[in-house]
Short mmCIF file of C-alpha atoms in Angstrom, two decimals:
data_model
loop_
_atom_site.label_atom_id
_atom_site.label_comp_id
_atom_site.label_asym_id
_atom_site.label_seq_id
_atom_site.Cartn_x
_atom_site.Cartn_y
_atom_site.Cartn_z
CA MET A 13 106.38 168.84 73.90
CA VAL A 14 108.26 167.01 76.70
CA LYS A 15 107.92 163.30 76.65
CA GLU A 16 106.17 162.47 79.95
CA THR A 17 108.15 159.65 81.74
CA ILE A 18 107.98 160.54 85.38
CA GLU A 19 105.28 162.74 86.92
CA GLY A 20 106.00 164.23 90.25
CA SER A 21 103.34 166.06 92.21
CA ALA A 22 103.32 167.81 95.53
CA ILE A 23 100.83 169.80 97.59
CA MET A 24 102.00 173.36 97.84
CA GLU A 25 100.48 176.81 98.60
CA LYS A 26 99.84 179.24 96.09
CA SER A 27 101.72 182.40 97.45
CA ASN A 28 99.05 184.86 96.12
CA ASN A 29 95.83 183.78 97.63
CA GLY A 30 96.75 180.80 99.95
CA THR A 31 94.73 178.32 98.04
CA VAL A 32 96.39 175.00 97.60
CA SER A 33 97.35 173.75 94.20
CA LEU A 34 99.15 170.58 92.88
CA LEU A 35 102.59 170.98 91.42
CA HIS A 36 102.88 168.39 88.48
CA VAL A 37 106.19 168.21 86.97
CA LYS A 38 106.60 166.15 83.63
CA GLN A 39 110.03 165.02 83.22
CA GLY A 40 111.43 163.98 79.86
CA GLU A 41 113.88 161.23 79.15
CA PRO A 42 117.47 162.08 80.86
CA THR A 43 120.20 162.51 78.41
CA LEU A 44 124.06 162.43 78.92
CA VAL A 45 125.81 165.73 77.90
CA CYS A 46 129.46 165.12 77.06
CA PRO A 47 132.28 167.77 76.82
CA ALA A 48 132.08 169.36 73.31
CA GLU A 49 135.72 168.53 72.97
CA GLU A 50 137.99 165.49 73.73
CA THR A 51 138.98 165.82 77.29
CA GLN A 52 141.70 164.22 79.61
CA LYS A 53 140.92 160.69 80.62
CA GLY A 54 142.11 158.65 83.49
CA LEU A 55 141.84 158.82 87.39
CA TYR A 56 141.58 162.41 88.98
CA PHE A 57 142.76 162.91 92.55
CA LEU A 58 140.36 164.25 95.26
CA SER A 59 141.89 165.78 98.31
CA ASN A 60 141.20 164.85 101.77
CA LEU A 61 139.19 167.88 102.08
CA ASP A 62 136.98 166.65 99.40
CA GLN A 63 136.66 163.17 100.87
CA ASN A 64 135.31 164.62 104.13
CA ILE A 65 132.08 166.07 102.69
CA ALA A 66 130.77 163.57 99.93
CA VAL A 67 127.27 164.75 100.37
CA ILE A 68 124.70 165.59 97.82
CA VAL A 69 123.72 169.20 97.49
CA ARG A 70 120.64 170.15 95.44
CA THR A 71 119.82 173.70 94.58
CA ILE A 72 117.54 175.59 92.23
CA TYR A 73 117.86 178.87 90.31
CA CYS A 74 114.77 180.48 89.10
CA PHE A 75 114.74 182.65 85.95
CA LYS A 76 112.24 184.97 84.42
CA SER A 77 112.88 187.63 81.75
CA ASP A 78 110.40 190.27 80.42
CA GLU A 79 112.39 190.20 77.32
CA LYS A 80 112.34 186.55 76.24
CA GLY A 81 110.38 183.51 76.95
CA ASN A 82 111.66 180.12 77.91
CA GLU A 83 111.25 178.32 74.61
CA ASN A 84 114.83 177.53 74.07
CA ALA A 85 116.13 177.70 77.65
CA GLY A 86 116.83 173.78 77.65
CA GLU A 87 118.87 174.00 74.45
CA VAL A 88 120.91 176.96 75.36
CA ILE A 89 121.85 175.70 78.82
CA LYS A 90 122.58 172.17 77.50
CA GLU A 91 124.65 173.42 74.73
CA ALA A 92 126.64 175.88 77.07
CA LEU A 93 127.17 172.77 79.46
CA ARG A 94 128.69 170.86 76.61
CA LYS A 95 131.35 173.71 76.28
CA VAL A 96 131.86 174.42 79.87
CA LEU A 97 132.48 170.63 80.72
CA VAL A 98 135.62 170.91 78.58
CA HIS A 99 137.06 173.02 81.25
CA TYR A 100 135.54 171.16 84.03
CA TYR A 101 135.96 167.79 82.48
CA PRO A 102 136.00 165.86 85.93
CA LEU A 103 132.22 166.56 86.14
CA ALA A 104 131.76 164.45 83.02
CA GLY A 105 133.44 161.55 84.77
CA ARG A 106 132.11 158.94 87.40
CA LEU A 107 133.00 158.61 91.27
CA ALA A 108 134.98 155.39 92.07
CA ILE A 109 136.97 154.16 95.05
CA SER A 110 140.72 154.31 94.60
CA SER A 111 143.36 151.43 95.49
CA GLU A 112 143.69 153.38 98.87
CA GLY A 113 140.02 153.06 99.64
CA LYS A 114 139.29 156.65 98.80
CA LEU A 115 137.03 158.65 96.61
CA ILE A 116 138.34 159.40 93.11
CA VAL A 117 137.02 160.51 89.92
CA ASP A 118 137.35 158.13 86.73
CA CYS A 119 137.40 160.60 83.95
CA THR A 120 135.44 158.55 81.48
CA GLY A 121 133.80 161.59 79.62
CA GLU A 122 130.43 159.87 79.77
CA GLY A 123 128.78 163.15 80.50
CA ALA A 124 126.73 164.89 82.96
CA VAL A 125 123.03 163.88 83.25
CA PHE A 126 120.50 166.48 81.78
CA VAL A 127 116.76 166.40 81.83
CA GLU A 128 114.01 168.99 80.38
CA ALA A 129 110.81 168.98 82.28
CA GLU A 130 107.48 171.16 82.34
CA ALA A 131 105.48 172.27 85.15
CA ASN A 132 101.67 172.74 85.09
CA CYS A 133 101.67 176.17 86.83
CA GLU A 134 103.18 179.66 86.96
CA MET A 135 106.59 180.00 88.72
CA GLU A 136 105.19 182.42 91.26
CA GLU A 137 103.11 179.43 92.53
CA ILE A 138 106.02 177.61 93.75
CA GLY A 139 105.53 179.69 97.00
CA ASP A 140 108.19 180.57 99.49
CA ILE A 141 111.49 179.02 98.50
CA THR A 142 113.33 180.66 101.43
CA LYS A 143 112.20 177.60 103.57
CA PRO A 144 113.70 174.19 102.43
CA ASP A 145 110.68 172.13 101.28
CA PRO A 146 112.06 168.91 99.66
CA GLU A 147 108.36 167.74 99.00
CA THR A 148 107.82 170.50 96.52
CA LEU A 149 111.23 171.90 95.29
CA GLY A 150 112.50 168.29 95.00
CA LYS A 151 110.41 167.91 91.89
CA LEU A 152 112.55 170.59 90.15
CA VAL A 153 115.74 168.53 90.75
CA TYR A 154 116.15 164.96 88.86
CA ASN A 155 116.95 162.08 91.06
CA ILE A 156 118.80 159.09 89.47
CA PRO A 157 116.26 156.17 89.76
CA GLY A 158 117.47 153.38 91.81
CA ALA A 159 120.74 155.22 92.99
CA LYS A 160 121.63 153.41 96.35
CA ASN A 161 124.76 155.34 97.12
CA ILE A 162 126.95 158.35 95.73
CA LEU A 163 128.97 155.98 93.48
CA GLU A 164 125.78 155.37 91.56
CA MET A 165 125.30 159.21 91.13
CA PRO A 166 126.92 161.18 88.40
CA PRO A 167 128.78 164.21 89.94
CA LEU A 168 126.52 166.51 88.13
CA VAL A 169 122.80 166.35 87.17
CA ALA A 170 120.73 169.30 85.87
CA GLN A 171 117.22 169.87 85.26
CA VAL A 172 115.52 172.66 83.26
CA THR A 173 111.90 173.00 84.18
CA LYS A 174 109.76 175.29 82.15
CA PHE A 175 106.78 177.04 83.59
CA ARG A 176 103.47 178.51 81.95
CA CYS A 177 104.67 182.08 82.74
CA GLY A 178 107.60 182.01 80.58
CA GLY A 179 109.86 181.51 83.48
CA PHE A 180 112.25 178.38 84.18
CA VAL A 181 114.06 176.90 87.03
CA LEU A 182 117.46 175.16 86.83
CA GLY A 183 117.63 172.33 89.36
CA LEU A 184 121.26 171.11 90.19
CA CYS A 185 122.21 167.95 92.01
CA MET A 186 125.91 168.09 92.66
CA ASN A 187 128.27 166.06 94.78
CA HIS A 188 130.05 168.18 97.47
CA CYS A 189 133.31 166.22 96.91
CA MET A 190 133.56 167.94 93.65
CA PHE A 191 133.63 171.44 95.11
CA ASP A 192 132.68 173.75 97.97
CA GLY A 193 130.17 176.71 97.83
CA ILE A 194 132.86 179.11 96.24
CA GLY A 195 133.91 176.46 93.58
CA ALA A 196 130.19 175.59 92.72
CA MET A 197 129.44 179.15 92.31
CA GLU A 198 132.36 179.72 89.80
CA PHE A 199 131.36 176.64 87.95
CA VAL A 200 127.75 177.90 87.59
CA ASN A 201 128.63 181.37 86.76
CA SER A 202 131.19 180.10 84.14
CA TRP A 203 128.49 178.09 82.69
CA GLY A 204 126.24 181.27 82.51
CA GLU A 205 129.06 183.00 80.71
CA THR A 206 129.45 180.26 78.20
CA ALA A 207 125.78 180.33 77.66
CA ARG A 208 126.05 184.35 76.85
CA GLY A 209 129.12 183.55 74.48
CA LEU A 210 131.59 185.13 76.86
CA PRO A 211 135.01 183.81 78.00
CA LEU A 212 135.48 182.47 81.51
CA THR A 213 136.12 185.15 84.05
CA THR A 214 137.72 182.69 86.46
CA PRO A 215 139.12 179.52 84.68
CA PRO A 216 139.18 176.43 86.82
CA PHE A 217 142.59 175.32 88.47
CA SER A 218 142.12 171.59 88.32
CA ASP A 219 145.26 170.17 90.00
CA ARG A 220 144.19 169.05 93.61
CA THR A 221 147.39 167.31 94.46
CA ILE A 222 148.41 170.60 95.91
CA LEU A 223 146.39 169.55 99.03
CA LYS A 224 148.07 165.98 99.18
CA ALA A 225 148.75 164.75 102.71
CA ARG A 226 152.38 165.09 103.88
CA ASN A 227 154.43 162.12 103.73
CA PRO A 228 154.90 161.03 106.61
CA PRO A 229 151.68 162.59 108.06
CA LYS A 230 152.13 165.25 110.72
CA ILE A 231 149.06 165.55 113.20
CA GLU A 232 149.90 168.71 115.07
CA HIS A 233 146.50 169.86 116.36
CA LEU A 234 143.71 168.30 118.67
CA HIS A 235 140.96 167.72 115.92
CA GLN A 236 137.92 167.76 118.10
CA GLU A 237 135.71 168.39 114.99
CA PHE A 238 135.95 164.66 114.64
CA ALA A 239 135.22 163.96 118.32
CA GLU A 240 132.07 161.82 119.17
CA ILE A 241 130.15 163.45 121.99
CA GLU A 242 128.02 161.29 124.11
CA ASP A 243 124.33 162.17 123.98
CA LYS A 244 123.51 162.37 127.65
CA SER A 245 120.41 164.32 127.02
CA ASN A 246 118.85 161.76 124.76
CA THR A 247 118.45 164.34 122.18
CA SER A 248 118.08 161.55 119.61
CA ASP A 249 114.60 160.67 121.18
CA LEU A 250 113.37 164.15 120.55
CA TYR A 251 114.06 163.81 116.84
CA LYS A 252 111.55 160.88 116.66
CA ASP A 253 108.92 163.72 116.69
CA GLU A 254 107.72 165.39 113.63
CA MET A 255 110.21 167.61 112.04
CA LEU A 256 109.51 171.32 111.19
CA TYR A 257 111.39 173.48 108.68
CA ARG A 258 111.44 177.14 109.49
CA SER A 259 113.27 180.22 108.19
CA PHE A 260 114.12 183.27 110.22
CA CYS A 261 115.01 186.61 108.49
CA PHE A 262 117.60 188.84 110.38
CA ASP A 263 117.59 192.27 108.55
CA SER A 264 120.63 194.79 108.94
CA GLU A 265 119.04 196.35 112.02
CA LYS A 266 118.60 192.95 113.87
CA LEU A 267 122.20 191.88 112.93
CA GLU A 268 123.52 195.31 114.12
CA LYS A 269 121.68 194.67 117.40
CA LEU A 270 123.13 191.27 118.00
CA LYS A 271 126.73 192.71 117.39
CA GLN A 272 126.00 195.46 119.80
CA LYS A 273 124.78 192.94 122.43
CA ALA A 274 127.95 190.83 121.86
CA MET A 275 130.08 193.88 122.78
CA GLU A 276 128.03 195.59 125.39
CA ASP A 277 129.92 193.94 128.33
CA GLY A 278 133.13 195.39 127.12
CA VAL A 279 134.81 191.93 126.83
CA LEU A 280 135.02 191.96 123.08
CA ARG A 281 136.45 194.83 120.97
CA LYS A 282 135.14 193.76 117.58
CA CYS A 283 132.74 191.02 116.32
CA THR A 284 131.52 190.09 112.86
CA THR A 285 127.96 189.42 111.69
CA PHE A 286 128.69 185.63 111.30
CA GLU A 287 130.10 185.30 114.89
CA ALA A 288 127.16 187.18 116.54
CA LEU A 289 124.61 185.34 114.64
CA SER A 290 126.28 182.07 114.96
CA ALA A 291 126.43 182.36 118.90
CA PHE A 292 122.93 183.54 119.00
CA VAL A 293 121.41 180.45 117.04
CA TRP A 294 123.84 177.95 118.96
CA ARG A 295 122.52 179.14 122.20
CA ALA A 296 118.88 179.20 121.02
CA ARG A 297 119.15 175.60 119.56
CA THR A 298 120.82 174.29 122.75
CA LYS A 299 118.14 175.64 124.86
CA ALA A 300 115.34 174.41 122.51
CA LEU A 301 116.65 170.93 122.53
CA ASN A 302 116.50 171.02 126.32
CA MET A 303 120.13 169.66 126.84
CA LEU A 304 121.41 168.84 130.34
CA SER A 305 123.63 171.54 131.80
CA ASN A 306 126.74 169.08 131.74
CA GLN A 307 125.83 167.89 128.28
CA GLN A 308 128.92 168.75 125.91
CA THR A 309 127.62 170.56 122.71
CA LYS A 310 129.79 171.30 119.71
CA LEU A 311 129.49 173.82 116.92
CA LEU A 312 131.10 173.05 113.62
CA PHE A 313 131.29 175.45 110.80
CA ALA A 314 133.39 175.81 107.65
CA VAL A 315 136.14 178.42 107.27
CA ASP A 316 137.37 179.27 103.80
CA GLY A 317 141.01 178.06 103.81
CA ARG A 318 141.77 179.51 100.31
CA PRO A 319 143.53 182.74 101.54
CA ARG A 320 144.81 181.05 104.74
CA PHE A 321 146.98 178.40 103.11
CA ASN A 322 150.62 179.31 102.70
CA PRO A 323 150.85 180.18 99.74
CA PRO A 324 147.16 180.80 99.32
CA LEU A 325 145.25 178.60 96.96
CA PRO A 326 145.34 179.54 93.29
CA GLU A 327 142.38 181.57 92.03
CA GLY A 328 139.77 179.22 90.48
CA TYR A 329 140.89 176.37 92.66
CA PHE A 330 138.32 173.76 91.76
CA GLY A 331 137.83 171.75 94.76
CA ASN A 332 137.00 172.08 98.36
CA GLY A 333 139.08 174.85 99.99
CA ILE A 334 136.99 174.91 103.11
CA VAL A 335 138.17 173.56 106.50
CA LEU A 336 135.87 172.72 109.44
CA THR A 337 136.72 174.27 112.81
CA ASN A 338 134.81 173.71 116.14
CA SER A 339 134.04 174.92 119.43
CA ILE A 340 132.95 172.62 122.35
CA CYS A 341 131.32 173.95 125.52
CA GLN A 342 128.96 172.38 128.19
CA ALA A 343 125.31 173.33 127.46
CA GLY A 344 124.92 174.95 131.12
CA LYS A 345 127.92 177.35 130.47
CA LEU A 346 126.98 178.16 127.06
CA LEU A 347 123.48 179.28 128.20
CA ASN A 348 124.44 180.67 131.62
CA LYS A 349 127.50 182.57 130.83
CA SER A 350 127.27 186.10 128.82
CA PHE A 351 126.53 186.18 125.15
CA SER A 352 130.17 187.62 124.64
CA HIS A 353 131.39 184.34 125.97
CA ALA A 354 129.68 182.32 123.29
CA VAL A 355 130.81 184.85 120.64
CA GLU A 356 134.39 184.51 122.09
CA LEU A 357 134.31 180.71 121.72
CA ILE A 358 133.58 181.30 117.96
CA GLN A 359 136.33 183.73 117.51
CA ASP A 360 138.75 181.25 119.11
CA ALA A 361 137.54 178.61 116.54
CA VAL A 362 138.19 180.96 113.49
CA LYS A 363 141.64 181.94 114.88
CA LEU A 364 142.46 177.98 115.13
CA VAL A 365 142.37 177.93 111.19
CA THR A 366 146.05 178.59 110.04
CA ASP A 367 148.06 176.66 107.34
CA GLY A 368 149.40 174.44 109.97
CA TYR A 369 145.88 173.41 111.27
CA MET A 370 144.59 172.81 107.83
CA ARG A 371 147.70 170.60 106.78
CA SER A 372 147.20 168.77 110.13
CA ALA A 373 143.48 168.31 109.43
CA ILE A 374 144.51 166.83 105.94
CA ASP A 375 147.09 164.50 107.61
CA TYR A 376 144.39 163.44 110.26
CA PHE A 377 142.29 162.08 107.83
CA GLU A 378 145.09 160.29 105.83
CA VAL A 379 145.73 158.46 109.16
CA THR A 380 142.44 157.80 110.51
CA ARG A 381 139.80 158.03 107.73
CA ALA A 382 137.52 159.76 110.36
CA ARG A 383 134.70 161.85 109.26
CA PRO A 384 133.54 164.93 111.35
CA SER A 385 130.93 163.46 113.94
CA LEU A 386 127.60 165.26 114.21
CA SER A 387 126.48 163.93 117.47
CA SER A 388 125.34 166.60 119.95
CA THR A 389 126.64 169.01 117.26
CA LEU A 390 125.30 172.15 115.38
CA LEU A 391 126.86 172.52 111.91
CA ILE A 392 126.30 175.89 110.49
CA THR A 393 126.80 176.27 106.73
CA THR A 394 127.16 179.87 105.39
CA TRP A 395 125.94 180.55 101.87
CA SER A 396 125.21 184.32 102.54
CA ARG A 397 128.51 185.35 101.21
CA LEU A 398 127.96 183.19 97.90
CA PRO A 399 127.36 185.23 94.68
CA PHE A 400 124.22 183.06 93.95
CA HIS A 401 122.29 186.05 92.41
CA THR A 402 125.20 186.74 89.62
CA THR A 403 124.45 183.75 87.59
CA ASP A 404 123.13 184.68 84.15
CA PHE A 405 122.43 182.42 81.28
CA GLY A 406 121.00 185.23 79.17
CA TRP A 407 117.75 185.66 81.03
CA GLY A 408 119.13 187.84 83.65
CA GLU A 409 120.04 187.08 87.38
CA PRO A 410 117.83 184.65 89.18
CA VAL A 411 114.73 186.09 90.62
CA LEU A 412 115.24 183.41 93.47
CA SER A 413 117.67 180.81 94.28
CA GLY A 414 118.42 178.50 97.10
CA PRO A 415 118.67 175.00 98.43
CA VAL A 416 116.12 172.30 98.03
CA ALA A 417 116.59 170.65 101.42
CA LEU A 418 119.04 170.78 104.27
CA PRO A 419 121.56 167.82 104.07
CA GLU A 420 121.43 166.72 107.79
CA LYS A 421 119.23 167.45 110.76
CA GLU A 422 122.13 169.00 112.50
CA VAL A 423 122.64 171.64 109.90
CA ILE A 424 121.55 175.22 109.89
CA LEU A 425 122.06 177.32 106.79
CA PHE A 426 122.76 181.11 106.48
CA LEU A 427 121.37 182.47 103.34
CA SER A 428 121.70 186.25 102.06
CA HIS A 429 118.25 187.76 101.58
CA GLY A 430 116.60 190.73 99.99
CA LYS A 431 117.50 193.05 97.25
CA GLU A 432 120.78 194.13 98.60
CA ARG A 433 121.46 191.07 100.42
CA LYS A 434 122.03 192.70 103.73
CA SER A 435 119.65 190.56 105.49
CA ILE A 436 120.51 186.83 106.40
CA ASN A 437 117.85 184.06 106.37
CA VAL A 438 118.45 181.40 108.90
CA LEU A 439 117.14 178.04 107.71
CA LEU A 440 116.69 174.93 110.00
CA GLY A 441 114.52 171.89 110.78
CA LEU A 442 113.84 170.95 114.38
CA PRO A 443 111.49 168.46 116.26
CA ALA A 444 108.05 170.31 116.68
CA SER A 445 108.51 170.69 120.52
CA ALA A 446 111.96 172.22 120.19
CA MET A 447 110.93 174.49 117.23
CA LYS A 448 108.25 176.33 119.46
CA VAL A 449 111.03 177.27 122.06
CA PHE A 450 113.53 178.09 119.26
CA GLN A 451 110.82 180.43 117.65
CA GLU A 452 110.50 182.21 121.13
CA GLU A 453 114.28 182.64 121.52
CA MET A 454 114.52 184.24 118.14
CA GLN A 455 112.86 187.47 119.29
CA ILE A 456 115.50 190.24 119.75
#
């Protein structure tokens, strides 16, 4: 039996009959999981692309197999973690501040934090995880007690929660400075391969100094992703209202309709799903937040720089290879001009991202230490292209997976959805008054 030290409970709806039950999770004592073999010690360099997004990301993976129960899930996953940390040794270290005042990893080999837990119900009772629900889903991820900042949180914290039905949930708490979505998925998939006794399909490439700033730095672009926009519309006041979280599903038919709509006036010859959907939600959110027509609004989104660097980043690059690009437009123009205009703004932002632009962004941070500003901004994060569903620790692919919460109020998340993953779930939080308008705008 798991030793009861912390008991988290949250009200949640039963997905089957709508009655409300209480999720109790009994967490055992946290243990440190060190690499199975001696690993490199000393300071590990993090690039400026890592420095920019040192936020905590919490995700859960739900597993259930008809063939086997969850009795030894904790042991299997813990043992595999010991082995995979040999390849991913910085995850067993601790974040520190370098002599230059930047984040760095002290590779102490202390280990990742691992917790086993038990829930008082069946996994189906967690309800709809397609909607971020920090209150309920947060019980499935271990929080370091008393941690005041990211330096007091290990780069990797894992919790395995067993449910009465024989299923279990792996809850992960990872720092984005260690890897972006692609790198994180490669790590979790490698961990799963290790649990099944397989060699790693994509061993990590650990040397991040290939993304060092140039000496002397060369800022060759106007990096408006860092620009602070004045909140003329007092949007911040709206956010004092109660926050509502919703998810909106766009199936392949709806997505196709949006792409057709983007091209119907003949201005654009082609348009991707991402461009059409991003333009659609950017406009809807701008309207929902009731921005003044002369209010500048910024759209930020990440572009995978791996293939865009020259030469491209090596396969298995274990770090952030994403670069933020941006588009800025007055709210009035965004809403009153055609839909194709909004899509074109996004296409131009994608075209910005060349090797020169990315190297310039790295150098910009070196000189200014600026972080991207989120004032009057929408930040879209795309997880819809990430192979979440391929993770397998020996219990088959996850029946469900996704984030526990949105990292910031300005973030909208795109997640793939459905059996064939052709649909996209749009997850966001808005003040109650704005959510009402946003919901109306989502009708296609």
